[in-house]
């Protein structure tokens, strides 16, 4: 049995020792920039260097997170940072931005890349893409179920790619990398490491009461370790770089105990049943959790948790993933109040509870409504009474009972909390954990670290100079040999010569080093003398040099470093435009991008408008005026509101696209089939199968999708249009996606970000492809077309949690939804009446509505009630030489779409409209459509 790696989170340098001593195989951490947990303490570069030395000495791998999206202006800085990490010898970098993958592949030799869960590689095609781009490990999305993880792991291993999954910690409501909720609300982007967690706030859905509707439970897969080991997952990842030291110590230690127990059980059974493999396997698989397992599971509930679930991996429905009552720490439920006498409490303790409350522990009592609670620390020793089938715990002299809930917003005094029998009791703090942490850090012989075996041989040459020869074998497969010769000459003993016992005693002192002295040989005639201090010095010098050699084995060799530095210098030269006449290039482009008012003159009447829709009737309506737009991206709507399983009606897909292609035949616009951004393997196969059927029928259509959702057949036939889920933030992302015909820019980019991006986009074409920027650009571009979304829906997040399944079912969904007509009437102008009735929405505490939509793959999409409107920013975007604009008009009415297109086409096609005229048009558009609008991140940007 090979145990998977146990990967621990490090939020500060202080936590490094805790993770190592608790049994982590590897750690992941971040520098002060470019990490997805910017509000953690994180590490300086010098601290990362020291962390790498310590970890490698203790046989622990170090992965550094460089997992934010990188702006164009940050490319040089992040590349310099990557070079530092490479030289330090970190074991891998964890990456979200596709551009970072491109940079690493261009510059570095043997620099391992781990694809972050934010890249959303969730099917086999994504794994193939990872292989093609030298990615060594993929962190799978938390949204996959067990069978999907099993299939992908098997496929990945065939290609030599490792698979990592989360096993414990926070569970995001949204697919990582696809959440812009925090970004749009306040400019704090999850893709930039600054998420404000709006999903942990209160909302109400339809007419229900306010609660934490989007707040997910935490995930814990301790009870599923056997399953994960069986399918060969390579790394088990613990989330929690923002959590405290006790959390880190207890969670890592609990999982280390669980993994070691399973390996020990396997080896014991194998030894005792060596002649009966089948019986041995059955006995292993039929193992039941023992008392230590139960204690570990309880311990995981005693450190911070929002209630625990097995996540999407094993849970059968969305409801079991949510905890709408409370977004914070819950603790361990131990029982209920049985009796109240004065200020004394008697608690009926559940029979299966292992952790009995002790003096100094924290308790929380919650009433039956879960709205009021009272927390306190136990100040006296509780009295435990046990009988055959009941256990009670009496706690005396509890202080006055006050609720943790406020009376109202204006009165911050806590109200008197009336305890009653049947109230739930939780342990929320365990005093013994802080004691355990202190003992862990002071332990001179920690049991959880993996020690390397060391062989030492002492010899003395003919001139009486001693020499230590040693060899150590490391878990990374390398073997290190070292010879340390003393410059102190031993002398012939006059009285008492050194004996082998004395020498052995001194040479065996390894201090705190994580070595086991496997063999010590002393070849010596027992006739010499030397001071003990010189023997100790020889040992110390030997071990010190050995340490340095161990650390050096993880760093790149001289040749790799030389080649990488040479490529690095060339990369910096190109991106810093060293030796290039920038002014002349700007003149060639007839564009000064620093002047936001300058309109590019030489490339005119070459602008295009694209429309996103998901309705055949709308397509037919637009076809009557086929010159209205250049491209129509059509997404197939779900056949039913309630998504049952991973199967899709392929005939429905084929017939829908057949009708769409027939409608578009002979028209001036391009018809592009927009696939869902998230396609799990079975659903992706349905899409590919439908595409194949269409091809056999002689029906061809272009595809828009995200990363790894397409097969080679589709790519080779027509090329791919890239959706905004690719999170295009910089030029390097474009360079790695050259097989795409068109790429949609991230809607998180600000006006300044777009300016920097577009300048480099055109300069790269001039430098790398010698394109004449004035005459040849539009026809001879060697890079994908760039398109910006400038109006329509603002997608806030995508989630696998299906609200339609939670609130409606097949038999009564229509009646339930139609009963909300009065609540949806305010959005009549967003869609036709037959579509309005299908709106499910939630409302925040300030009265803002967010509409929940669903795609054909069963993903729910949260859409803002405010429309993105960059109409009066079009002249600026044209000044940047952006020629392709798009409007997201899914779920919108025909008249709405027609009017929106009209306003945008006027501004896009007329270069001579005044700023005043454009602002008047903008005001007229907003009024006539009856919408609330937002500039998104265009002006405020993202942190």
Coordinates of N, CA, C and O in Angstrom, one line a residue, residues 63 65 86 374 414 487 552 605 636 757 802 811 892:
X63 N 5.3 23.5 -1.7 CA 4.7 24.0 -2.9 C 4.3 25.5 -2.6 O 3.7 25.8 -1.6
X65 N 2.2 28.8 -3.7 CA 1.0 29.2 -4.5 C 1.3 30.5 -5.2 O 1.6 31.5 -4.6
X86 N 12.5 29.3 -8.2 CA 13.2 28.3 -8.9 C 14.6 28.1 -8.3 O 15.0 26.9 -8.1
X374 N -26.0 30.7 24.0 CA -25.2 31.2 25.2 C -23.9 30.4 25.3 O -23.9 29.2 25.3
X414 N -26.9 42.5 25.2 CA -27.4 41.1 25.1 C -28.6 40.9 25.9 O -28.7 41.3 27.1
X487 N 41.4 18.3 10.1 CA 42.7 18.9 10.0 C 43.5 18.8 11.3 O 44.5 19.4 11.5
X552 N 20.9 21.2 -1.3 CA 21.3 21.4 -2.7 C 20.7 20.5 -3.7 O 20.5 20.8 -4.9
X605 N -14.4 51.3 -39.3 CA -15.5 50.4 -39.8 C -15.2 49.0 -39.8 O -15.6 48.2 -40.7
X636 N -27.7 26.3 -25.4 CA -28.9 25.5 -25.3 C -29.5 25.6 -23.9 O -28.8 25.3 -23.0
X757 N -3.0 45.9 -21.6 CA -3.2 44.6 -22.3 C -3.1 44.9 -23.8 O -2.4 44.2 -24.5
X802 N -27.7 23.1 -6.7 CA -28.9 23.3 -7.5 C -30.1 23.8 -6.7 O -30.7 23.1 -6.0
X811 N -43.1 17.8 -9.8 CA -44.6 17.8 -9.8 C -45.2 19.1 -9.5 O -46.2 19.5 -10.0
X892 N -33.2 37.1 -22.1 CA -33.8 38.4 -22.3 C -34.8 38.3 -23.4 O -34.8 37.4 -24.3

